[in-house]
Coordinates of C-alpha atoms in Angstrom, one line a residue:
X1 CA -30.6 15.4 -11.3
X2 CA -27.2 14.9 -12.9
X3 CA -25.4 12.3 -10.6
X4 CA -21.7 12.9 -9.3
X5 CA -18.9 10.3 -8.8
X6 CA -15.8 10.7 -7.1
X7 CA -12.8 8.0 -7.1
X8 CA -9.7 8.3 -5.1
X9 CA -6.1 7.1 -6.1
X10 CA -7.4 6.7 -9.9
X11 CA -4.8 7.8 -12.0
X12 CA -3.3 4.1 -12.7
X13 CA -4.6 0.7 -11.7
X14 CA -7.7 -0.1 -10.1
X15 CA -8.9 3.5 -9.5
X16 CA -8.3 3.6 -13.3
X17 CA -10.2 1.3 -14.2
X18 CA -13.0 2.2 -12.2
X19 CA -12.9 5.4 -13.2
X20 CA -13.2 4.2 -16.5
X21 CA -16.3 2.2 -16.0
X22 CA -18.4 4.7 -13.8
X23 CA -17.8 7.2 -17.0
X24 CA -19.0 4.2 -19.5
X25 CA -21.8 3.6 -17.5
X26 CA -23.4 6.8 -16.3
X27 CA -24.7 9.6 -18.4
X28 CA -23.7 12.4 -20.3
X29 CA -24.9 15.0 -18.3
X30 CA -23.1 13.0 -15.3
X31 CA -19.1 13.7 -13.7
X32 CA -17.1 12.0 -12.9
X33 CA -14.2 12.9 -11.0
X34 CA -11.0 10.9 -11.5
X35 CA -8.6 12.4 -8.4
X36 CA -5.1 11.7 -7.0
X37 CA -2.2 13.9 -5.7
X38 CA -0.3 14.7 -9.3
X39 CA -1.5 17.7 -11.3
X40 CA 0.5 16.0 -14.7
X41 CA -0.6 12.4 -13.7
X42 CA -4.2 12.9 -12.7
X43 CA -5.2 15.2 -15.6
X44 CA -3.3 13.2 -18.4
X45 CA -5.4 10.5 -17.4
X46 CA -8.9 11.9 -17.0
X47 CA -8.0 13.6 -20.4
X48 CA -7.2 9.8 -21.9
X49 CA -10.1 8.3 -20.2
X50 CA -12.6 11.2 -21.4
X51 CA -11.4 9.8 -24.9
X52 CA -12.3 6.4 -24.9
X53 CA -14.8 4.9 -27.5
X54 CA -16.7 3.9 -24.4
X55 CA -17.0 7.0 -22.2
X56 CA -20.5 8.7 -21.7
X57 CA -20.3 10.9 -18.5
X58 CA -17.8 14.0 -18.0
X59 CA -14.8 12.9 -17.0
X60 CA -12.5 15.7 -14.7
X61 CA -9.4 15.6 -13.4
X62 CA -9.3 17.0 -9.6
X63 CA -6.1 17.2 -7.4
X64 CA -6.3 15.5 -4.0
X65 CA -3.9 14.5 -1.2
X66 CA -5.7 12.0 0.2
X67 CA -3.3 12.8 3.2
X68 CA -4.4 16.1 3.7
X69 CA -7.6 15.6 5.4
X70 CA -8.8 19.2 5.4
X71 CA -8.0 19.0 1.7
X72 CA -10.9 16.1 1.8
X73 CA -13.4 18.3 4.1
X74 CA -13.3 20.8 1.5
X75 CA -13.9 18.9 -1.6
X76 CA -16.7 17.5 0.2
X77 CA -18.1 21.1 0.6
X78 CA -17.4 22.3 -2.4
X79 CA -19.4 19.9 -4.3
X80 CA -22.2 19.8 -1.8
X81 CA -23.9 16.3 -2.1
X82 CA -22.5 13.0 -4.3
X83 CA -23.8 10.2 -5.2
X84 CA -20.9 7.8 -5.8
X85 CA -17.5 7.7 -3.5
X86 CA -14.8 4.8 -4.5
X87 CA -12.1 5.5 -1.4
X88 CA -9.4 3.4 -3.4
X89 CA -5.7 5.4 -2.4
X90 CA -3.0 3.2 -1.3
X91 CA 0.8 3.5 -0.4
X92 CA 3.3 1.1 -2.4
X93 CA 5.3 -1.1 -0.1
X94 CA 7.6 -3.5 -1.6
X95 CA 8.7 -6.3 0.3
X96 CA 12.4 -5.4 1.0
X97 CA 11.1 -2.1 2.3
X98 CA 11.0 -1.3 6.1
X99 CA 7.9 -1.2 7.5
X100 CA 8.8 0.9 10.2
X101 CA 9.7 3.7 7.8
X102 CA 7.2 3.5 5.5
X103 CA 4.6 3.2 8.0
X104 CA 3.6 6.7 8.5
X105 CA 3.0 7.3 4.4
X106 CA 1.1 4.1 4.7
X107 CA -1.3 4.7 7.4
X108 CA -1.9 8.1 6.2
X109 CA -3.1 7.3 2.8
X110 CA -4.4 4.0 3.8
X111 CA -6.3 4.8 6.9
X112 CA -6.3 8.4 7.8
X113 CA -7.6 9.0 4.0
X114 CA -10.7 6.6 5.2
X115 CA -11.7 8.3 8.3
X116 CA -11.6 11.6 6.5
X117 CA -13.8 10.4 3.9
X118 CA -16.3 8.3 5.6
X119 CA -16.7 11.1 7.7
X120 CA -17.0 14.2 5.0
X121 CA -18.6 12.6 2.4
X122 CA -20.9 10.1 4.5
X123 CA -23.5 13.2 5.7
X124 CA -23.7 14.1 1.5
X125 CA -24.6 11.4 -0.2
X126 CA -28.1 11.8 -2.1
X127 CA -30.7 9.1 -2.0
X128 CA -29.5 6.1 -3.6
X129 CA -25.4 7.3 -3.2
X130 CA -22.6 4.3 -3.0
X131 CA -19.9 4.8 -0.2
X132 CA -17.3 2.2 -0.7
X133 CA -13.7 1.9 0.5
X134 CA -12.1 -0.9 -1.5
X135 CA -9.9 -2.8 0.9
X136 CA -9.0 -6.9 0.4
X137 CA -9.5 -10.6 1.9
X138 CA -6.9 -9.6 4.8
X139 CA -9.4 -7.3 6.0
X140 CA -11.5 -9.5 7.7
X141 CA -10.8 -9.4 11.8
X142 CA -9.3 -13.8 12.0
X143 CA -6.1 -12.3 10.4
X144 CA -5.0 -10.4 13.7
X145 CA -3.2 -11.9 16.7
X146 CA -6.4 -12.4 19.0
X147 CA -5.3 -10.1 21.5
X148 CA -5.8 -7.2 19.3
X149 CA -9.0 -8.2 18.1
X150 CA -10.8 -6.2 20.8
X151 CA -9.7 -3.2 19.8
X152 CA -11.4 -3.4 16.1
X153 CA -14.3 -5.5 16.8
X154 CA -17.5 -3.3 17.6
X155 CA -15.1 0.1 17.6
X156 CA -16.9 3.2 16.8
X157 CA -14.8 5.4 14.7
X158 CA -13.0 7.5 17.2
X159 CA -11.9 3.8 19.1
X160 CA -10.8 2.6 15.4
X161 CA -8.9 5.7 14.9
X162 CA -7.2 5.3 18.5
X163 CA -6.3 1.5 17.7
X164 CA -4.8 2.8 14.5
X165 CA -2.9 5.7 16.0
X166 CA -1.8 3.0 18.9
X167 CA -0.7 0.8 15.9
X168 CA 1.7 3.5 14.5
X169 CA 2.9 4.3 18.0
X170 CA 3.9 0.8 18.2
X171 CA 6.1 0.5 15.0
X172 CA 7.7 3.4 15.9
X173 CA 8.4 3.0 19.3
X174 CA 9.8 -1.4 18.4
X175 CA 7.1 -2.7 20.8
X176 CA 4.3 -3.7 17.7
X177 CA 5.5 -7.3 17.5
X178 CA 5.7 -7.6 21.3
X179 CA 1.8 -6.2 21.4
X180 CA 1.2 -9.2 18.7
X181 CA 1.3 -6.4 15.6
X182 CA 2.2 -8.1 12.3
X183 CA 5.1 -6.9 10.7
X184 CA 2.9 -6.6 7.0
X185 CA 1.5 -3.2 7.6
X186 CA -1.4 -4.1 4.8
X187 CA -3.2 -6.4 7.5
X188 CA -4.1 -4.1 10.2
X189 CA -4.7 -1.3 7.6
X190 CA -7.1 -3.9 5.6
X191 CA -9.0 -4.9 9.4
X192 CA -8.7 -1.2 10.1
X193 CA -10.6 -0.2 7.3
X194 CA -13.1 -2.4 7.1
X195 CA -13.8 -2.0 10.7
X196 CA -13.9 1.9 9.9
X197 CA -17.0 0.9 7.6
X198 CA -18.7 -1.0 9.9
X199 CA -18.1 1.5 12.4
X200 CA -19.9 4.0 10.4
X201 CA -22.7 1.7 9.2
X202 CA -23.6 1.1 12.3
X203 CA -24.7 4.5 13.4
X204 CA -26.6 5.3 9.6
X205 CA -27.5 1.7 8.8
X206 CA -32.3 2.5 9.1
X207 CA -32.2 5.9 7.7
X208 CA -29.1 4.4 4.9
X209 CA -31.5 1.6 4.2
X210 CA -34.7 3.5 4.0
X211 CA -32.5 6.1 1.4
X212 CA -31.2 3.2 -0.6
X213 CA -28.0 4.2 0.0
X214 CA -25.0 1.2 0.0
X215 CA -22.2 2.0 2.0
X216 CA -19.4 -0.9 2.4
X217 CA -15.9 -2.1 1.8
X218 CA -15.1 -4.0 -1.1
X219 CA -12.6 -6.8 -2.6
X220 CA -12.0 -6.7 -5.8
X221 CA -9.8 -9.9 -5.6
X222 CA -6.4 -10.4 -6.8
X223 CA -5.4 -7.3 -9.1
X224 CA -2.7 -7.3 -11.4
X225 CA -1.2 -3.9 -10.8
X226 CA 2.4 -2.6 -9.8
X227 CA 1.7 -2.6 -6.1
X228 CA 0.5 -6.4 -5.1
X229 CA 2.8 -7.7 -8.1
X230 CA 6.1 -7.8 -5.9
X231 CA 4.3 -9.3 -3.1
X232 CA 3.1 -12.3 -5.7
X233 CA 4.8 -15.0 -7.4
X234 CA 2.1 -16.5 -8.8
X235 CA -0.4 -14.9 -11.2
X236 CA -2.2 -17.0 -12.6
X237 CA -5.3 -16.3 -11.4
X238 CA -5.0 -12.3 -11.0
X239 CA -7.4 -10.4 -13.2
X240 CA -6.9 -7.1 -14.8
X241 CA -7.6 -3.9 -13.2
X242 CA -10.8 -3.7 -15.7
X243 CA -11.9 -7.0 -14.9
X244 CA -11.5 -6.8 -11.2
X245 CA -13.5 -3.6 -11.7
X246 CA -16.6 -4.9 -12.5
X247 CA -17.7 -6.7 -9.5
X248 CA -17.3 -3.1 -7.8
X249 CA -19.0 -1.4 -10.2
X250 CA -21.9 -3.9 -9.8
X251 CA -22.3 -3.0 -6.9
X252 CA -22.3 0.6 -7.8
X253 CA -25.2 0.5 -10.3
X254 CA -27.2 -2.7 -8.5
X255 CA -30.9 -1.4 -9.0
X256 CA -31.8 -1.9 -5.3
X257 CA -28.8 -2.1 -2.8
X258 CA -28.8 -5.5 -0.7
X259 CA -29.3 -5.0 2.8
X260 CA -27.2 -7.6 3.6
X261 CA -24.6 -6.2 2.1
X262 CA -24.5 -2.9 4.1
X263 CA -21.7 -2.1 6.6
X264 CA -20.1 -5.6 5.5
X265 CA -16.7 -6.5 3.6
X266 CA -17.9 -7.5 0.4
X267 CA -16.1 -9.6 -2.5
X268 CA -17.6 -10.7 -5.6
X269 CA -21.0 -9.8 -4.8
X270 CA -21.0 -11.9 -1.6
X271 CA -20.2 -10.8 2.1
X272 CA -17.1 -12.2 3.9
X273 CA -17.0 -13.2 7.5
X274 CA -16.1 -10.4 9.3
X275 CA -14.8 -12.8 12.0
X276 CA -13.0 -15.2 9.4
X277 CA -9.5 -15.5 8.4
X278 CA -5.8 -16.4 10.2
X279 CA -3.2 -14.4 11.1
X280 CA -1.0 -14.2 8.4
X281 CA 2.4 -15.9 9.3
X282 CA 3.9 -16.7 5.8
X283 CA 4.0 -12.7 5.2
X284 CA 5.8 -12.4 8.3
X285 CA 7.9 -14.8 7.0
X286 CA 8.8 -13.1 3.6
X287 CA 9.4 -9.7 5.5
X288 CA 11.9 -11.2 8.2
X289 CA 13.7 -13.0 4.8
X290 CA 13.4 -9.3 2.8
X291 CA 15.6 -7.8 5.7
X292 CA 17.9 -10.7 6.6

């Protein structure tokens, strides 16, 4: 049965790169299809990556707005079942930005995006199928203020969705930091997403297992890319988009998916404590200095 792979946000970066890997490593009667929200963008680079020395599988470009979550529903129908789903789409922020207005893009592509695709392309994924939403280190519940903790840990998806909703409320009503909110929006997305997948996991997690099917959220660690590069001053260990790749698509074409793996934050092949991590108060730091 040919196989089919999806990858959001994967016109540039990390989704690139991935992209480029699921097509060098799957077969030729395979797709792969390389999506984001620019017609030009999206097919130019499906079209360069379908060229590569490397590249086995078919490689098709296929608009999405990851913010248009009926637009998500339908792709999921359309296609019918999948086997591999890389949820990578992010907002750029740069640090002199203001949260509070770039919030709502954000969230949406960030988090809504997630739901949207945990919950439409979850029920179609064949025996064996990879679900991963790539997220980071900060996703991991230690980095919120301990107060808002409860509202992530254990959720099921409708409470995470509510806690995420209540988040953007927040920003935009100037109460978040009063509610113990930090002002870098990438930290409650991160424990927002991650809890999404655990959310998810845990109502699939016997049959999922039985199926062999993986789903999780992944870290690829410290990426190069245009996005994280203003928020870094020090690169010396970042890794390319293609290197940071590979651990992800390890886990994509792992012969037998880890159990212990399932439902879990995952980086570098090993699973991060969900309940680990501190609240990030040097990145409040920068922010307050960004706008000052």
């Amino acid at each position: 049965m040919n196989r089919i792979a999806l990858v959001t946000g994967a016109n540039q970066g990390l989704g690139r790169a991935l992209a480029e890997g699921l097509a060098a490593r799957m077969e030729a009667e395979d797709l792969v299809l390389l999506t984001g929200r620019d017609e030009r963008r999206v097919t130019e680079a499906a079209h360069e990556v379908a060229g590569l020395a490397g590249t086995r599988a078919r490689v098709r470009p296929r608009v999405l707005d990851v913010t248009d979550t009926d637009a998500i529903a339908r792709l999921a129908g359309e296609l019918g079942s999948a086997d591999i789903v890389i949820s990578n789409a992010i907002a750029r922020v740069l640090p002199e930005e203001s949260p509070k207005e770039r919030a709502d893009e954000f969230i949406d592509v960030s988090n809504v995006a997630t739901h949207a695709i945990l919950r439409a392309f979850g029920p179609i994924l064949r025996p064996g199928g990879r679900l991963l939403v790539v997220a980071s280190t900060l996703g991991t519940l230690g980095h919120l203020n301990p107060r808002l903790r409860h509202l992530f840990d254990g959720a099921g998806l409708e409470q995470v969705e509510y806690a995420v909703e209540s988040w953007r409320s927040a920003i935009h009503t100037n109460t978040a930091e009063e509610a113990g909110w930090p002002r870098w929006l990438n930290v409650p997305s991160k424990v927002a997403q991650v809890a999404a997948v655990r959310a998810l996991a845990a109502t699939r997690r016997e049959r999922d297992l039985a199926a062999g099917i993986l789903v999780a959220a992944v870290c690829p660690g410290m990426v190069d890319t245009a996005t994280s590069r203003p928020w870094f001053s020090d690169y010396r260990h970042a890794q390319s988009p293609a290197a940071a790749a590979r651990a992800v698509l390890d886990l994509v074409f792992a012969e037998r998916a880890d159990p212990a793996l399932y439902g879990e934050l995952v980086r570098f092949g090993k699973v991060l404590d969900w309940y680990g991590g501190t609240p990030p108060v040097e990145q409040d730091r920068m922010l307050r200095e960004a706008h000052t």
